[in-house]
Amino acid sequence: MTQINDRKTIRSWAFFDWANSAYNLVITSTIFPAYYTIITSSNKPNTIDYVQFMGFKFVNTALYNYALAFAFLIIAILSPVLSGIADSRGNKKFFMKIFTWIGALSCCGLYFFEAETLQLGIVLFILAAIGFWGSLVFYNAYLPEIATPDMQDTVSAKGYAYGYVGSILLQLVCFVFVFFPDTFGLSGAGQASRLSFLLVGIWWIAFAQIPFRNLPDTPKQRVVPTGNILTSGFKELSKVWVQLKHMPYLKRFLTAFFFYSMGVQTVMLVATVFGEKQLQLPTAKLIGTIMLLQVVAIPGAMLMSWLSKNHLGNIRVLIGVVIIWIGVCIAAYFVQTELQFYFLAAAVGLIMGGIQSLSRSTYSKYLPQDSKDHTSFFSFFDVTEKIALVIGMFSFGYIEELTGSMRNSLIALALFFVAGLAFLWLLRNSEPRKIQPVS
């Protein structure tokens, strides 16, 4: 049986963030997007670069956004099916393992991604994203089962802190290879970058063994769902939707989360591509900036947790953070210089970990704490986020293709944040408390 507030269990749970956050930093934030932009660009100023994929022609960076949007769509479809199975059989850890192996092996496969193997690289990039985000469905669902409501903010922030530290350590190792390839007998920065992708996969699967060994499987439901196993998960989501009608605060929070999630993850996923393409910043400086951003994010997440617990409460802190995000999007539209980009990155670093950590723990605190189907509730949470990401990433790519500039896409993201802020504002006097199950 899962231990509540057990230090070893919580530490093991947090190590899953340590293991997989290397993917989030190296593959989605630093080396991979910079590498992708370089090998698909002509490096001619004022030129729109196109690539061919599956017989279609795309703006190179738009294809990057579409690939991620497609991965999020797959997860949105798969997670209800898998969470329904995991809830009924008590085997969420099994699915964490499956998605971890898919993601880690795909990262290893990216070692073979070059300009001549674009289609293979994009497919592996999509599979790596599916592995990462799919595993988080079941990882997040452990939170209300290993920590009581008063501890969930702290435990959630601890997970993100472990993730930032672990990813930075591997990023430093990758730095050495990328900037000093000759020392290690590598052909250049390109091979060094691909070696980084291989190291991410090895790091991910190696450290994931800690939570796999120590996190217990949750008990099976007493009543096993009948009917088609492929549709039972969607039936579980429909039950969650029915329960939401009797949980107005949770429903309102999910609506707010849906809108601001369109912006948060999209900004984080396109930051490096934006700096490379719009400001022509050198890869080394971009990677260094994202590294600094990760370092700043650790105290940022802890600060948000402290403010919410001791002073303002979760909702008021989230309101303040979303307002800052709106300012970031507007400022990014006008940014022109390297120094301005660095200041903007520092601001993003302070707020990115806080909004992710607090969103997860706020949702957890709004849930009926004696519920036995946390995976279904968190599947609903993850499906909400993934659909938001599909819309956010697709909108960013489509507006760029339509207008020829990534800057115009930032205005759409700002509007998404404004919508999220409006729904959070309605909750400003309704801090999450223990909610009784609906009869």
Coordinates of C-alpha atoms in Angstrom, one line a residue:
M1 CA 0.0 0.0 0.0
T2 CA 1.2 3.5 -0.8
Q3 CA 2.9 5.3 2.1
I4 CA 1.5 8.8 2.9
N5 CA 4.1 11.4 3.5
D6 CA 6.8 8.8 3.6
R7 CA 10.2 10.4 2.9
K8 CA 11.6 7.5 0.9
T9 CA 8.5 7.3 -1.2
I10 CA 8.4 11.0 -1.9
R11 CA 12.1 11.1 -2.7
S12 CA 11.7 8.1 -5.1
W13 CA 8.8 9.9 -6.7
A14 CA 10.8 13.1 -7.2
F15 CA 13.6 11.1 -8.8
F16 CA 11.3 10.4 -11.7
D17 CA 11.5 14.2 -12.4
W18 CA 15.3 13.9 -12.0
A19 CA 15.3 11.2 -14.7
N20 CA 13.0 12.5 -17.3
S21 CA 13.6 16.3 -17.0
A22 CA 16.9 15.8 -19.0
Y23 CA 14.6 15.2 -22.0
N24 CA 12.7 18.4 -21.3
L25 CA 15.9 20.4 -21.1
V26 CA 18.1 18.9 -23.8
I27 CA 15.5 17.8 -26.3
T28 CA 12.7 20.3 -26.1
S29 CA 14.5 23.4 -24.8
T30 CA 18.2 23.6 -25.7
I31 CA 20.4 21.4 -27.9
F32 CA 17.7 19.6 -30.1
P33 CA 15.8 22.7 -31.2
A34 CA 19.0 24.6 -31.9
Y35 CA 20.4 21.6 -33.8
Y36 CA 17.1 21.2 -35.7
T37 CA 17.0 24.8 -36.8
I38 CA 20.6 24.7 -38.0
I39 CA 20.3 21.6 -40.1
T40 CA 17.0 22.7 -41.7
S41 CA 18.1 26.3 -42.4
S42 CA 20.0 27.9 -45.3
N43 CA 21.5 30.5 -42.9
K44 CA 20.6 33.3 -45.4
P45 CA 19.2 36.5 -43.8
N46 CA 15.5 37.4 -44.4
T47 CA 14.9 33.9 -45.9
I48 CA 12.0 31.6 -45.0
D49 CA 13.3 28.1 -44.9
Y50 CA 11.1 25.2 -46.0
V51 CA 11.4 21.4 -45.5
Q52 CA 9.7 18.4 -47.1
F53 CA 8.0 15.9 -44.7
M54 CA 5.8 13.0 -45.8
G55 CA 5.3 14.7 -49.2
F56 CA 4.3 18.1 -47.9
K57 CA 6.2 21.3 -47.7
F58 CA 6.4 23.2 -44.4
V59 CA 8.2 26.2 -42.9
N60 CA 11.0 24.4 -40.9
T61 CA 10.0 25.8 -37.5
A62 CA 6.3 25.4 -38.2
L63 CA 6.9 21.6 -38.8
Y64 CA 8.7 21.5 -35.4
N65 CA 5.5 23.0 -33.8
Y66 CA 3.2 20.7 -35.7
A67 CA 5.2 17.6 -34.7
L68 CA 4.8 18.5 -31.0
A69 CA 1.1 19.3 -31.5
F70 CA 0.6 15.9 -33.1
A71 CA 2.4 14.2 -30.2
F72 CA 0.2 16.0 -27.6
L73 CA -2.9 14.9 -29.6
I74 CA -1.8 11.3 -29.5
I75 CA -1.4 11.5 -25.7
A76 CA -4.8 13.2 -25.3
I77 CA -6.3 10.2 -27.1
L78 CA -4.3 7.5 -25.4
S79 CA -4.2 8.6 -21.8
P80 CA -8.0 8.0 -21.1
V81 CA -7.6 4.5 -22.4
L82 CA -4.5 3.7 -20.3
S83 CA -5.7 5.5 -17.2
G84 CA -8.9 3.5 -17.1
I85 CA -6.8 0.3 -17.3
A86 CA -4.4 1.5 -14.7
D87 CA -7.2 2.5 -12.3
S88 CA -9.0 -0.8 -12.6
R89 CA -5.9 -3.0 -12.3
G90 CA -3.7 -0.8 -10.0
N91 CA -0.8 -0.9 -12.4
K92 CA 0.0 2.8 -13.1
K93 CA 3.7 2.0 -12.5
F94 CA 3.6 -0.5 -15.4
F95 CA 2.5 2.2 -17.8
M96 CA 5.1 4.7 -16.4
K97 CA 7.7 2.1 -17.4
I98 CA 6.3 1.5 -20.9
F99 CA 6.2 5.2 -21.8
T100 CA 9.6 5.7 -20.2
W101 CA 11.2 3.1 -22.4
I102 CA 9.4 4.5 -25.5
G103 CA 10.7 8.0 -24.8
A104 CA 14.3 7.0 -23.7
L105 CA 14.9 4.7 -26.7
S106 CA 13.5 7.3 -29.1
C107 CA 16.0 9.8 -27.6
C108 CA 18.8 7.3 -28.2
G109 CA 17.6 6.9 -31.8
L110 CA 17.9 10.6 -32.4
Y111 CA 21.7 10.0 -32.5
F112 CA 21.1 9.1 -36.2
F113 CA 19.1 12.3 -37.0
E114 CA 20.7 14.3 -39.7
A115 CA 19.5 16.5 -42.6
E116 CA 19.3 13.4 -44.8
T117 CA 17.2 11.5 -42.3
L118 CA 14.7 14.3 -41.5
Q119 CA 11.6 12.0 -41.6
L120 CA 13.2 9.5 -39.2
G121 CA 14.3 12.3 -36.9
I122 CA 10.8 13.9 -36.8
V123 CA 9.2 10.5 -36.1
L124 CA 11.6 9.7 -33.2
F125 CA 11.1 13.3 -31.9
I126 CA 7.3 12.7 -31.8
L127 CA 7.8 9.3 -30.1
A128 CA 10.1 10.8 -27.5
A129 CA 7.5 13.5 -26.7
I130 CA 4.8 10.8 -26.4
G131 CA 7.0 8.8 -24.0
F132 CA 7.7 11.8 -21.9
W133 CA 4.2 13.2 -21.6
G134 CA 2.6 9.8 -21.4
S135 CA 4.6 8.8 -18.4
L136 CA 3.6 12.0 -16.6
V137 CA -0.1 11.0 -16.7
F138 CA 0.7 8.2 -14.2
Y139 CA 3.5 10.0 -12.4
N140 CA 1.3 13.0 -11.5
A141 CA -1.5 10.6 -10.4
Y142 CA 0.7 9.4 -7.6
L143 CA 0.8 12.9 -5.9
P144 CA -2.5 12.7 -3.9
E145 CA -1.6 9.1 -3.0
I146 CA 1.8 9.8 -1.5
A147 CA 1.2 13.2 0.2
T148 CA -1.6 14.7 2.3
P149 CA -3.2 18.0 1.0
D150 CA -1.1 20.2 3.4
M151 CA 2.1 18.6 1.9
Q152 CA 1.2 18.5 -1.8
D153 CA 2.5 22.0 -2.7
T154 CA 5.9 21.1 -1.0
V155 CA 6.1 17.7 -2.6
S156 CA 5.1 18.9 -6.0
A157 CA 7.8 21.7 -5.8
K158 CA 10.3 19.1 -4.7
G159 CA 9.7 17.0 -7.8
Y160 CA 10.3 20.1 -10.0
A161 CA 13.4 21.0 -8.0
Y162 CA 14.9 17.5 -8.5
G163 CA 14.1 17.7 -12.2
Y164 CA 15.9 21.0 -12.6
V165 CA 19.0 19.8 -10.8
G166 CA 19.2 16.5 -12.6
S167 CA 18.6 18.1 -16.0
I168 CA 21.3 20.7 -15.4
L169 CA 23.9 18.1 -14.4
L170 CA 23.4 16.2 -17.6
Q171 CA 23.2 19.4 -19.6
L172 CA 26.7 20.4 -18.3
V173 CA 28.0 17.0 -19.4
C174 CA 26.5 17.6 -22.9
F175 CA 28.0 21.1 -22.9
V176 CA 31.5 19.7 -22.7
F177 CA 30.9 17.5 -25.7
V178 CA 29.2 20.2 -27.8
F179 CA 31.8 22.9 -27.1
F180 CA 34.9 20.7 -27.1
P181 CA 34.1 18.0 -29.7
D182 CA 37.8 17.6 -30.9
T183 CA 38.9 16.7 -27.3
F184 CA 36.7 13.6 -27.5
G185 CA 37.4 12.6 -31.1
L186 CA 34.1 13.8 -32.4
S187 CA 33.7 15.2 -35.9
G188 CA 32.1 18.4 -34.8
A189 CA 29.3 20.1 -32.9
G190 CA 26.7 18.2 -35.0
Q191 CA 27.9 14.7 -33.8
A192 CA 28.3 16.1 -30.3
S193 CA 24.7 17.3 -30.3
R194 CA 23.5 13.8 -31.4
L195 CA 25.6 12.2 -28.7
S196 CA 23.7 14.4 -26.2
F197 CA 20.5 12.9 -27.4
L198 CA 21.9 9.4 -26.8
L199 CA 23.0 10.4 -23.3
V200 CA 19.5 11.8 -22.5
G201 CA 18.0 8.4 -23.3
I202 CA 20.6 6.5 -21.1
W203 CA 20.2 9.0 -18.2
W204 CA 16.4 8.8 -18.4
I205 CA 16.1 5.1 -18.2
A206 CA 18.9 4.6 -15.7
F207 CA 17.6 7.0 -13.0
A208 CA 14.0 6.0 -13.6
Q209 CA 14.9 2.7 -12.0
I210 CA 14.8 4.4 -8.6
P211 CA 11.0 5.2 -8.6
F212 CA 10.3 2.0 -10.5
R213 CA 11.9 0.1 -7.6
N214 CA 10.4 2.0 -4.7
L215 CA 7.0 3.3 -5.8
P216 CA 4.4 0.7 -5.0
D217 CA 1.6 -0.3 -7.3
T218 CA -1.7 1.1 -6.2
P219 CA -4.5 -1.4 -5.2
K220 CA -6.9 -2.6 -7.8
Q221 CA -10.4 -1.2 -7.7
R222 CA -12.8 -3.4 -5.9
V223 CA -15.2 -3.2 -8.8
V224 CA -13.6 -4.0 -12.1
P225 CA -15.1 -2.0 -15.0
T226 CA -17.0 -4.1 -17.5
G227 CA -17.3 -3.6 -21.2
N228 CA -14.8 -2.7 -23.9
I229 CA -11.4 -2.1 -22.2
L230 CA -10.5 0.5 -24.9
T231 CA -13.6 2.6 -24.1
S232 CA -13.6 2.2 -20.3
G233 CA -11.1 5.0 -19.9
F234 CA -13.3 7.4 -21.8
K235 CA -16.3 6.3 -19.7
E236 CA -14.2 7.1 -16.6
L237 CA -13.5 10.6 -18.0
S238 CA -17.2 11.1 -18.6
K239 CA -17.8 10.2 -15.0
V240 CA -15.2 12.8 -14.0
W241 CA -17.0 15.3 -16.2
V242 CA -20.3 14.5 -14.4
Q243 CA -18.7 15.0 -11.1
L244 CA -17.2 18.3 -12.2
K245 CA -20.8 19.6 -12.5
H246 CA -21.0 19.3 -8.7
M247 CA -17.5 20.8 -8.2
P248 CA -17.8 24.3 -9.5
Y249 CA -14.4 25.5 -8.2
L250 CA -12.6 22.5 -9.7
K251 CA -14.3 23.0 -13.0
R252 CA -13.5 26.7 -13.0
F253 CA -9.9 26.0 -12.2
L254 CA -9.6 23.5 -15.0
T255 CA -11.0 26.1 -17.5
A256 CA -8.4 28.6 -16.3
F257 CA -5.7 25.9 -16.5
F258 CA -6.8 25.0 -20.1
F259 CA -6.3 28.6 -21.3
Y260 CA -3.1 29.5 -19.6
S261 CA -1.5 26.1 -20.5
M262 CA -1.9 27.0 -24.2
G263 CA 0.7 29.7 -23.5
V264 CA 3.0 28.3 -20.8
Q265 CA 4.3 25.2 -22.5
T266 CA 4.3 26.7 -25.9
V267 CA 6.5 29.6 -24.8
M268 CA 8.9 27.1 -23.1
L269 CA 9.0 24.8 -26.2
V270 CA 9.6 27.6 -28.8
A271 CA 12.0 29.8 -26.8
T272 CA 15.2 28.4 -28.3
V273 CA 13.8 28.3 -31.8
F274 CA 12.6 31.9 -31.4
G275 CA 16.1 33.1 -30.3
E276 CA 17.8 31.2 -33.0
K277 CA 15.5 32.3 -35.8
Q278 CA 14.3 35.8 -34.9
L279 CA 17.4 37.1 -33.1
Q280 CA 20.1 35.0 -34.8
L281 CA 21.7 34.2 -31.4
P282 CA 24.6 31.8 -31.4
T283 CA 23.8 28.3 -30.2
A284 CA 26.2 28.4 -27.3
K285 CA 24.6 31.6 -25.9
L286 CA 21.1 30.1 -26.4
I287 CA 22.0 27.0 -24.5
G288 CA 23.7 29.0 -21.8
T289 CA 20.6 31.1 -21.4
I290 CA 18.3 28.1 -21.1
M291 CA 20.7 26.7 -18.5
L292 CA 20.5 29.9 -16.5
L293 CA 16.7 29.8 -16.8
Q294 CA 16.7 26.3 -15.3
V295 CA 18.8 27.5 -12.3
V296 CA 16.6 30.4 -11.7
A297 CA 13.5 28.1 -11.9
I298 CA 14.5 26.2 -8.8
P299 CA 14.2 29.1 -6.3
G300 CA 11.3 30.3 -8.4
A301 CA 9.3 27.1 -7.8
M302 CA 10.2 27.1 -4.1
L303 CA 9.2 30.8 -3.7
M304 CA 5.8 30.2 -5.3
S305 CA 5.3 27.2 -2.9
W306 CA 6.3 29.3 0.1
L307 CA 4.0 32.3 -0.9
S308 CA 1.1 30.0 -1.5
K309 CA 1.5 28.1 1.8
N310 CA 2.3 31.0 4.1
H311 CA 0.9 34.2 2.7
L312 CA -1.3 34.4 -0.4
G313 CA -2.7 31.0 -1.2
N314 CA -2.5 29.0 -4.4
I315 CA -5.0 31.0 -6.5
R316 CA -3.7 34.4 -5.7
V317 CA -0.1 33.3 -6.5
L318 CA -1.3 31.8 -9.8
I319 CA -3.1 35.1 -10.7
G320 CA 0.1 37.0 -10.1
V321 CA 2.2 34.6 -12.1
V322 CA -0.2 34.6 -15.1
I323 CA -0.1 38.4 -15.2
I324 CA 3.7 38.2 -15.4
W325 CA 3.3 35.7 -18.3
I326 CA 1.1 38.1 -20.2
G327 CA 3.8 40.7 -19.8
V328 CA 6.4 38.2 -21.0
C329 CA 4.5 37.6 -24.2
I330 CA 4.0 41.3 -24.9
A331 CA 7.7 42.0 -24.2
A332 CA 8.8 39.2 -26.4
Y333 CA 6.9 40.7 -29.3
F334 CA 9.1 43.8 -29.1
V335 CA 12.4 42.2 -28.1
Q336 CA 15.2 43.1 -30.5
T337 CA 18.6 42.7 -28.7
E338 CA 20.5 39.9 -27.0
L339 CA 20.4 41.6 -23.6
Q340 CA 16.6 42.0 -23.8
F341 CA 16.3 38.3 -24.6
Y342 CA 18.4 37.5 -21.5
F343 CA 16.2 39.6 -19.2
L344 CA 13.1 38.0 -20.7
A345 CA 14.6 34.5 -20.2
A346 CA 15.3 35.3 -16.5
A347 CA 11.7 36.4 -16.0
V348 CA 10.5 33.1 -17.6
G349 CA 12.8 31.1 -15.4
L350 CA 11.4 32.6 -12.2
I351 CA 7.8 31.8 -13.1
M352 CA 7.9 28.6 -15.2
G353 CA 8.5 26.2 -12.4
G354 CA 6.1 27.9 -10.1
I355 CA 3.1 27.8 -12.4
Q356 CA 3.7 24.2 -13.3
S357 CA 4.2 23.0 -9.7
L358 CA 1.3 25.1 -8.3
S359 CA -1.1 24.0 -11.0
R360 CA -0.5 20.4 -10.3
S361 CA -0.8 20.7 -6.5
T362 CA -3.8 23.1 -6.7
Y363 CA -5.7 20.6 -8.9
S364 CA -4.7 17.8 -6.4
K365 CA -6.1 19.9 -3.5
Y366 CA -9.4 20.5 -5.2
L367 CA -9.9 16.7 -5.7
P368 CA -12.0 14.6 -3.3
Q369 CA -9.2 13.3 -1.2
D370 CA -10.8 10.0 -0.4
S371 CA -11.4 9.2 -4.0
K372 CA -9.9 5.9 -5.3
D373 CA -9.7 6.9 -8.9
H374 CA -7.0 9.6 -8.8
T375 CA -5.6 8.4 -12.1
S376 CA -8.9 9.1 -13.9
F377 CA -9.0 12.6 -12.4
F378 CA -5.3 13.3 -13.4
S379 CA -6.0 11.8 -16.8
F380 CA -8.7 14.4 -17.2
F381 CA -6.1 17.0 -16.0
D382 CA -3.5 15.8 -18.5
V383 CA -6.0 15.5 -21.4
T384 CA -7.0 19.1 -20.7
E385 CA -3.3 20.2 -20.8
K386 CA -2.6 18.2 -23.9
I387 CA -5.5 19.6 -25.9
A388 CA -4.5 23.0 -24.8
L389 CA -0.9 22.3 -26.0
V390 CA -2.3 21.0 -29.4
I391 CA -4.1 24.3 -29.8
G392 CA -1.2 26.4 -28.5
M393 CA 1.5 24.7 -30.7
F394 CA -0.7 24.5 -33.8
S395 CA -1.7 28.1 -33.4
F396 CA 1.9 29.2 -33.0
G397 CA 3.0 27.3 -36.1
Y398 CA 0.0 28.3 -38.2
I399 CA 0.2 32.0 -37.5
E400 CA 3.9 31.9 -38.3
E401 CA 3.2 30.3 -41.7
L402 CA 0.3 32.7 -42.3
T403 CA 2.1 35.9 -41.4
G404 CA 5.7 35.0 -41.9
S405 CA 6.7 36.0 -38.4
M406 CA 6.9 34.1 -35.0
R407 CA 6.3 37.4 -33.3
N408 CA 2.7 37.5 -34.3
S409 CA 2.2 34.1 -32.8
L410 CA 3.1 35.6 -29.4
I411 CA 0.1 37.9 -29.4
A412 CA -2.2 34.8 -29.7
L413 CA -0.4 33.3 -26.6
A414 CA -0.9 36.5 -24.7
L415 CA -4.7 36.3 -25.4
F416 CA -4.7 32.7 -24.1
F417 CA -3.2 33.9 -20.8
V418 CA -5.7 36.7 -20.5
A419 CA -8.6 34.2 -20.8
G420 CA -6.9 32.0 -18.1
L421 CA -6.5 35.0 -15.9
A422 CA -10.2 35.8 -16.2
F423 CA -11.2 32.4 -14.8
L424 CA -8.6 32.5 -12.1
W425 CA -9.9 35.9 -11.0
L426 CA -13.3 34.3 -10.4
L427 CA -11.6 31.9 -7.9
R428 CA -9.6 34.5 -6.0
N429 CA -11.7 34.1 -2.9
S430 CA -12.1 30.3 -3.2
E431 CA -8.8 28.7 -2.2
P432 CA -8.7 24.9 -2.6
R433 CA -9.7 22.9 0.4
K434 CA -10.6 19.3 0.9
I435 CA -13.6 18.5 -1.2
Q436 CA -16.0 15.7 -0.2
P437 CA -16.8 13.1 -2.8
V438 CA -20.1 13.6 -4.7
S439 CA -22.8 11.2 -3.8

